[in-house]
Tab-separated table of C-alpha atoms in Angstrom:
chain	number	residue	atom	x	y	z
M	6	MET	CA	-11.183	-21.274	-8.892
M	7	HIS	CA	-12.967	-21.115	-11.804
M	8	ILE	CA	-14.814	-24.427	-12.651
M	9	SER	CA	-14.853	-24.831	-17.016
M	10	GLU	CA	-18.558	-25.869	-17.998
M	11	SER	CA	-16.769	-29.352	-18.780
M	12	GLN	CA	-15.806	-30.064	-15.404
M	13	ILE	CA	-19.104	-28.865	-14.157
M	14	THR	CA	-20.981	-31.450	-16.663
M	15	ARG	CA	-18.824	-34.824	-15.383
M	16	ILE	CA	-19.475	-33.810	-12.025
M	17	TYR	CA	-22.937	-33.485	-12.597
M	18	ALA	CA	-23.319	-36.678	-13.828
M	19	ALA	CA	-20.864	-38.218	-11.053
M	20	LEU	CA	-23.490	-36.769	-8.468
M	21	GLY	CA	-26.355	-38.713	-10.059
M	22	ASN	CA	-25.404	-41.437	-8.102
M	23	PRO	CA	-27.540	-41.301	-4.710
M	24	TYR	CA	-24.597	-43.080	-3.216
M	25	ARG	CA	-22.144	-40.505	-4.300
M	26	ARG	CA	-24.650	-37.741	-3.508
M	27	LYS	CA	-24.768	-39.674	-0.151
M	28	ILE	CA	-21.057	-39.420	0.562
M	29	VAL	CA	-20.283	-36.056	-0.979
M	30	ALA	CA	-23.589	-34.723	1.704
M	31	LEU	CA	-20.985	-36.466	4.921
M	32	LEU	CA	-18.243	-34.835	3.693
M	33	LYS	CA	-19.734	-31.369	3.852
M	34	SER	CA	-20.993	-31.526	6.869
M	35	ARG	CA	-18.853	-33.205	8.824
M	36	ASP	CA	-15.942	-31.857	6.859
M	37	ARG	CA	-13.526	-35.242	7.149
M	38	LEU	CA	-13.936	-39.183	7.455
M	39	GLY	CA	-11.968	-41.843	7.288
M	40	PHE	CA	-12.541	-44.704	4.603
M	41	LYS	CA	-14.207	-46.528	8.106
M	42	GLU	CA	-16.744	-43.897	8.775
M	43	LEU	CA	-17.439	-43.802	5.355
M	44	HIS	CA	-18.363	-47.445	4.453
M	45	GLU	CA	-20.041	-47.707	8.143
M	46	SER	CA	-22.423	-44.285	7.090
M	47	ILE	CA	-23.084	-45.720	3.904
M	48	GLY	CA	-23.667	-49.252	4.355
M	49	ILE	CA	-22.698	-50.596	1.313
M	50	SER	CA	-20.176	-53.334	0.602
M	51	VAL	CA	-15.986	-51.769	0.454
M	52	GLY	CA	-15.614	-52.236	-3.101
M	53	ALA	CA	-18.464	-50.691	-4.211
M	54	LEU	CA	-17.884	-48.034	-1.810
M	55	TYR	CA	-14.093	-47.676	-3.825
M	56	HIS	CA	-15.507	-47.553	-7.135
M	57	HIS	CA	-18.141	-44.398	-6.171
M	58	LEU	CA	-14.853	-42.751	-4.469
M	59	GLU	CA	-13.292	-43.566	-7.734
M	60	MET	CA	-15.824	-41.788	-10.085
M	61	LEU	CA	-15.710	-38.903	-7.319
M	62	GLU	CA	-11.889	-38.118	-8.794
M	63	GLY	CA	-11.938	-34.338	-8.266
M	64	VAL	CA	-14.374	-33.673	-5.635
M	65	VAL	CA	-13.032	-35.907	-3.147
M	66	GLY	CA	-9.407	-36.662	-2.119
M	67	GLN	CA	-7.696	-37.471	0.707
M	68	ASP	CA	-5.829	-35.113	3.259
M	69	THR	CA	-2.179	-35.221	5.064
M	70	ASP	CA	-3.829	-38.018	7.140
M	71	LYS	CA	-5.708	-40.154	4.640
M	72	LYS	CA	-8.941	-38.545	5.888
M	73	TYR	CA	-11.259	-38.342	2.784
M	74	VAL	CA	-12.393	-34.554	2.733
M	75	LEU	CA	-14.174	-32.316	-0.839
M	76	THR	CA	-11.517	-30.597	-2.734
M	77	ASP	CA	-11.525	-26.774	-3.361
M	78	GLN	CA	-12.361	-27.914	-6.778
M	79	GLY	CA	-15.725	-29.583	-5.838
M	80	ARG	CA	-16.575	-27.135	-3.645
M	81	SER	CA	-16.674	-24.665	-6.225
M	82	ALA	CA	-18.576	-26.605	-8.419
M	83	LEU	CA	-20.555	-27.649	-5.471
M	84	GLU	CA	-21.218	-23.807	-4.842
M	85	ALA	CA	-21.640	-23.312	-9.104
M	86	LEU	CA	-24.110	-25.907	-9.307
M	87	SER	CA	-26.171	-24.019	-6.067
M	88	VAL	CA	-26.583	-28.390	-4.593
M	89	SER	CA	-27.334	-27.969	-1.122
M	90	GLU	CA	-27.193	-30.700	1.271
M	91	GLU	CA	-31.029	-31.532	1.021
M	92	LYS	CA	-30.995	-31.380	-3.012
M	93	MET	CA	-28.104	-33.864	-2.511
M	94	THR	CA	-30.003	-36.719	-0.688
M	95	SER	CA	-32.678	-36.569	-2.758
M	96	SER	CA	-32.808	-38.940	-5.702
M	97	ALA	CA	-34.636	-36.866	-7.849
M	98	SER	CA	-32.308	-33.673	-7.540
M	99	LEU	CA	-30.230	-33.795	-10.559
M	100	GLN	CA	-31.084	-34.876	-13.980
M	101	VAL	CA	-28.359	-37.566	-15.643
M	102	PRO	CA	-28.363	-38.132	-19.415
M	103	LYS	CA	-30.369	-41.146	-19.499
M	104	GLU	CA	-28.300	-44.341	-21.220
M	105	THR	CA	-29.730	-45.321	-25.084
M	106	ARG	CA	-30.892	-48.628	-25.072
M	107	LEU	CA	-28.354	-50.099	-26.702
M	108	GLY	CA	-25.954	-48.875	-24.259
M	109	VAL	CA	-28.267	-50.432	-21.920
M	110	ILE	CA	-27.776	-53.592	-23.572
M	111	ALA	CA	-24.712	-53.486	-24.012
M	112	ASP	CA	-23.439	-52.851	-20.254
M	113	GLU	CA	-25.621	-56.063	-19.214
M	114	LEU	CA	-24.647	-58.434	-21.858
M	115	LEU	CA	-21.139	-57.751	-22.599
M	116	PHE	CA	-20.518	-56.535	-18.635
M	117	GLY	CA	-23.346	-57.949	-16.761
M	118	ARG	CA	-23.362	-54.809	-14.013
M	119	THR	CA	-26.602	-55.993	-12.528
M	120	LEU	CA	-25.388	-59.396	-11.761
M	121	PHE	CA	-22.227	-58.493	-10.327
M	122	ASP	CA	-23.969	-55.755	-7.909
M	123	TYR	CA	-26.446	-58.529	-6.940
M	124	LEU	CA	-23.999	-61.318	-6.366
M	125	SER	CA	-21.579	-58.444	-4.445
M	126	LYS	CA	-24.730	-57.752	-1.817
M	127	ASP	CA	-24.539	-60.816	-0.865
M	128	PRO	CA	-21.407	-62.846	-1.827
M	129	LEU	CA	-21.776	-65.827	0.383
M	130	ARG	CA	-25.419	-66.839	-0.304
M	131	SER	CA	-23.847	-66.746	-3.997
M	132	PHE	CA	-21.379	-69.100	-3.733
M	133	PRO	CA	-23.183	-71.892	-4.134
M	134	LEU	CA	-23.901	-70.812	-7.422
M	135	ALA	CA	-20.554	-70.534	-8.313
M	136	ILE	CA	-19.829	-73.943	-7.474
M	137	LEU	CA	-22.452	-75.030	-9.613
M	138	ILE	CA	-20.742	-73.058	-12.631
M	139	VAL	CA	-17.684	-75.053	-11.524
M	140	ILE	CA	-19.413	-78.256	-11.347
M	141	LEU	CA	-20.581	-78.137	-15.061
M	142	GLY	CA	-17.559	-76.572	-16.385
M	143	GLY	CA	-16.255	-79.731	-15.008
M	144	TRP	CA	-18.654	-81.982	-16.293
M	145	LEU	CA	-18.583	-80.496	-19.333
M	146	SER	CA	-15.026	-80.941	-19.799
M	147	LEU	CA	-15.473	-84.301	-19.509
M	148	GLN	CA	-17.727	-85.082	-21.600
M	149	THR	CA	-16.652	-83.057	-24.678
M	150	ASN	CA	-12.585	-84.728	-23.979
M	151	LEU	CA	-11.850	-80.503	-23.877
M	152	GLU	CA	-9.481	-79.234	-21.885
M	153	PRO	CA	-10.086	-76.042	-19.648
M	154	ILE	CA	-6.271	-74.129	-19.227
M	155	LEU	CA	-7.453	-70.871	-17.349
M	156	MET	CA	-9.589	-68.930	-19.791
M	157	PHE	CA	-9.081	-71.361	-22.635
M	158	TYR	CA	-10.216	-74.529	-23.897
M	159	VAL	CA	-7.287	-77.293	-25.902
M	160	ASN	CA	-7.980	-80.210	-27.400
M	161	PRO	CA	-5.786	-83.451	-25.662
M	162	THR	CA	-2.896	-84.432	-27.269
M	163	SER	CA	-2.280	-87.894	-25.703
M	164	ALA	CA	-4.247	-89.447	-23.337
M	165	ILE	CA	-4.336	-88.442	-19.470
M	166	ASN	CA	-6.364	-89.437	-16.847
M	167	LYS	CA	-10.267	-88.422	-16.901
M	168	VAL	CA	-10.364	-87.431	-13.395
M	169	TRP	CA	-8.156	-84.570	-14.442
M	170	PHE	CA	-11.091	-83.196	-16.873
M	171	MET	CA	-13.170	-82.773	-13.924
M	172	LEU	CA	-10.442	-81.057	-12.016
M	173	LEU	CA	-9.177	-78.505	-14.787
M	174	PHE	CA	-12.265	-76.096	-14.556
M	175	PRO	CA	-12.635	-75.703	-10.931
M	176	LEU	CA	-8.452	-75.283	-10.878
M	177	GLY	CA	-8.714	-72.651	-13.392
M	178	TRP	CA	-11.134	-70.840	-12.133
M	179	LEU	CA	-8.830	-70.560	-9.173
M	180	GLY	CA	-5.977	-69.714	-10.683
M	181	THR	CA	-7.675	-66.836	-12.290
M	182	PHE	CA	-9.288	-65.577	-9.005
M	183	ALA	CA	-5.666	-65.845	-7.856
M	184	PHE	CA	-4.215	-64.005	-10.765
M	185	ALA	CA	-7.026	-61.124	-10.442
M	186	GLU	CA	-6.343	-60.496	-6.690
M	187	ALA	CA	-2.564	-60.456	-6.918
M	188	LEU	CA	-2.936	-58.093	-9.658
M	189	SER	CA	-5.854	-56.224	-7.933
M	190	VAL	CA	-3.158	-55.714	-4.897
M	191	GLY	CA	-0.191	-55.320	-6.664
M	192	LEU	CA	-0.898	-52.622	-8.839
M	193	PHE	CA	-3.818	-50.891	-7.806
M	194	HIS	CA	-3.400	-51.706	-3.821
M	195	ARG	CA	-6.653	-53.009	-3.628
M	196	LYS	CA	-7.361	-55.674	-1.190
M	197	GLY	CA	-10.720	-56.988	0.580
M	198	ALA	CA	-13.371	-58.754	-1.143
M	199	GLU	CA	-12.413	-62.124	-1.669
M	200	LEU	CA	-15.455	-64.071	-2.065
M	201	SER	CA	-17.133	-61.486	-4.074
M	202	LEU	CA	-14.358	-61.641	-6.459
M	203	LEU	CA	-14.280	-65.141	-6.313
M	204	ASN	CA	-17.858	-65.505	-6.962
M	205	GLY	CA	-17.449	-63.430	-10.157
M	206	THR	CA	-14.957	-65.148	-11.843
M	207	ALA	CA	-17.048	-67.641	-11.925
M	208	PHE	CA	-20.020	-66.282	-13.625
M	209	ALA	CA	-17.095	-64.324	-15.597
M	210	MET	CA	-16.002	-68.037	-16.904
M	211	LEU	CA	-19.509	-68.686	-17.929
M	212	PRO	CA	-18.712	-67.949	-21.830
M	213	LEU	CA	-16.217	-70.528	-21.658
M	214	LEU	CA	-18.873	-73.190	-21.232
M	215	ILE	CA	-20.444	-72.199	-24.691
M	216	VAL	CA	-17.837	-74.211	-26.771
M	217	PRO	CA	-18.488	-77.637	-24.602
M	218	SER	CA	-22.086	-76.759	-24.757
M	219	ILE	CA	-22.158	-76.554	-28.464
M	220	LEU	CA	-20.155	-79.603	-29.002
M	221	TYR	CA	-21.866	-82.027	-26.441
M	222	PHE	CA	-25.567	-81.583	-27.373
M	223	SER	CA	-24.522	-81.697	-31.104
M	224	ARG	CA	-23.356	-85.258	-30.014
M	225	SER	CA	-26.788	-85.588	-28.669
M	226	LEU	CA	-28.385	-84.546	-31.173
M	227	GLY	CA	-26.821	-86.825	-34.064
M	228	PHE	CA	-25.244	-84.293	-35.812
M	229	ALA	CA	-21.290	-84.198	-36.809
M	230	VAL	CA	-19.105	-83.126	-34.859
M	231	SER	CA	-16.899	-81.652	-37.579
M	232	SER	CA	-19.889	-79.417	-38.545
M	233	ALA	CA	-20.465	-77.911	-35.197
M	234	LEU	CA	-16.604	-77.629	-34.926
M	235	GLY	CA	-17.035	-75.220	-38.127
M	236	VAL	CA	-19.427	-73.457	-36.296
M	237	VAL	CA	-17.135	-72.875	-32.969
M	238	THR	CA	-13.937	-72.524	-34.808
M	239	ILE	CA	-14.635	-68.098	-34.451
M	240	LEU	CA	-16.660	-68.687	-31.398
M	241	PRO	CA	-13.445	-69.007	-28.972
M	242	ILE	CA	-12.127	-65.663	-29.988
M	243	VAL	CA	-15.297	-63.982	-29.226
M	244	VAL	CA	-15.896	-65.641	-26.016
M	245	GLN	CA	-12.512	-64.899	-24.949
M	246	ALA	CA	-13.397	-61.265	-25.609
M	247	TRP	CA	-16.790	-61.670	-23.613
M	248	ILE	CA	-14.668	-63.143	-20.866
M	249	ILE	CA	-12.068	-60.540	-20.625
M	250	CYS	CA	-15.424	-57.475	-20.539
M	251	LEU	CA	-16.898	-59.770	-17.818
M	252	LEU	CA	-13.788	-60.413	-15.341
M	253	SER	CA	-13.231	-56.482	-15.625
M	254	ALA	CA	-16.389	-55.760	-14.578
M	255	SER	CA	-16.424	-58.139	-11.860
M	256	ILE	CA	-13.101	-57.240	-10.436
M	257	SER	CA	-14.833	-53.235	-10.518
M	258	VAL	CA	-17.283	-54.244	-8.865
M	259	SER	CA	-15.876	-56.519	-6.081
M	260	LYS	CA	-12.599	-53.946	-6.071
M	261	GLY	CA	-14.084	-50.498	-6.909
M	262	LEU	CA	-11.020	-49.801	-9.062
M	263	ARG	CA	-12.538	-48.183	-12.588
M	264	MET	CA	-12.867	-50.213	-15.628
M	265	GLU	CA	-10.029	-49.471	-17.422
M	266	LYS	CA	-7.832	-50.058	-14.553
M	267	THR	CA	-9.888	-53.681	-14.411
M	268	ALA	CA	-9.262	-54.131	-18.226
M	269	VAL	CA	-5.736	-53.584	-17.534
M	270	ILE	CA	-5.690	-56.771	-15.038
M	271	SER	CA	-7.910	-58.951	-17.102
M	272	LEU	CA	-5.449	-57.931	-19.808
M	273	GLY	CA	-2.640	-59.693	-17.823
M	274	ILE	CA	-4.520	-62.757	-16.521
M	275	MET	CA	-4.957	-63.348	-20.643
M	276	TYR	CA	-1.357	-62.650	-21.422
M	277	ILE	CA	-0.300	-64.738	-18.217
M	278	ASN	CA	-2.862	-67.303	-19.879
M	279	ILE	CA	-1.316	-67.874	-23.126
M	280	LEU	CA	1.558	-68.021	-21.972
M	281	ALA	CA	0.409	-70.949	-19.708
M	282	VAL	CA	-0.693	-72.469	-22.526
M	283	ILE	CA	2.434	-72.030	-24.759
M	284	ILE	CA	4.646	-73.803	-21.605
M	285	ALA	CA	2.097	-76.680	-21.100
M	286	LEU	CA	2.208	-77.422	-25.121
M	287	GLN	CA	6.419	-77.053	-25.215
M	288	LEU	CA	6.205	-79.156	-21.903
M	289	LEU	CA	3.629	-82.077	-23.972
M	290	VAL	CA	1.551	-81.683	-20.699
M	291	PHE	CA	-1.250	-81.378	-23.462
C-alpha cells in the first residue's frame, strides 16, 4: 500500500505521544486487543484511552469482533517509518514539531488541557474543589442579585426568594453536566467517566464568576455600579466563548472525544441555554 507523505507526517505526529506508541506497540506484538485489555495494559482513564484511540484513526481500527487492530495503512506507515517496537516505547524516539509559545499559552488558557487532565486522574479527590466553585457561584449570585441560568446571568425582573440565588448556580452546573452527558451518549455513544465530567463542568463554569466578581468588588470598594456595568457589557460575550472552549476540553478529556465533536456538544448546550432563557423570560419567571 502506498502511503503519501502527508499521511506519514500525520501518523508520525500522532505517534509522538508515549501512550499512543504503547498502544501501537501492544497491537503490533499481540495482533488484536479488546478495549478492556487495552485499558488494563495502558493504565489510563477510559476517556483518555478513547481520546488516544481517536487520535490514532487510520493507524488503529476495529475488526468484526470490535477488537482493536493495526490497519493495513498503519502497518505500511510503520514500515515506511522504520519504527521498531523498541523505538515506539521510547519517549525520545520520535521528533514532534514543538508548539509555539503562543500556541501553548492559548491551549492552556482557553482550553485548560493540563488542568482537565489532572482532574481526570483522580476525580474523587477533585470533587470537593468542584463543590467549592459551585458554592462560590451561588454566594456571588446572592451578593450581586444576578440570576444564573445554566451558563448565563440575567438581571431579576421580579422579586424572588433569595434562596433561589444560592440554588440556581448549582442547578445550572448540574443541568450543564446532564446535557453534556446526554449529548455525549446520544450523539457519539460515549459512556463513562461521569464524575470526571461533573468536576470538569464546574471548572469550565469558572469564567461565569468574572462578571459578578467585578460587580461585588466594585461595590465593596465604593465604585459606582454603573461604571462597573459599563465594563462588563462586553465581558459576557467573551465569557460565553471561553466557557464553550473550556467545556469542550472538559468533555474531550472525560469522554475521549475529539475537540471538533465536543465543540458540537458545547454549542448544542449553548443553544439549549438560550432557549431556556427565552422561555423563562416569556413565562415571566425572571
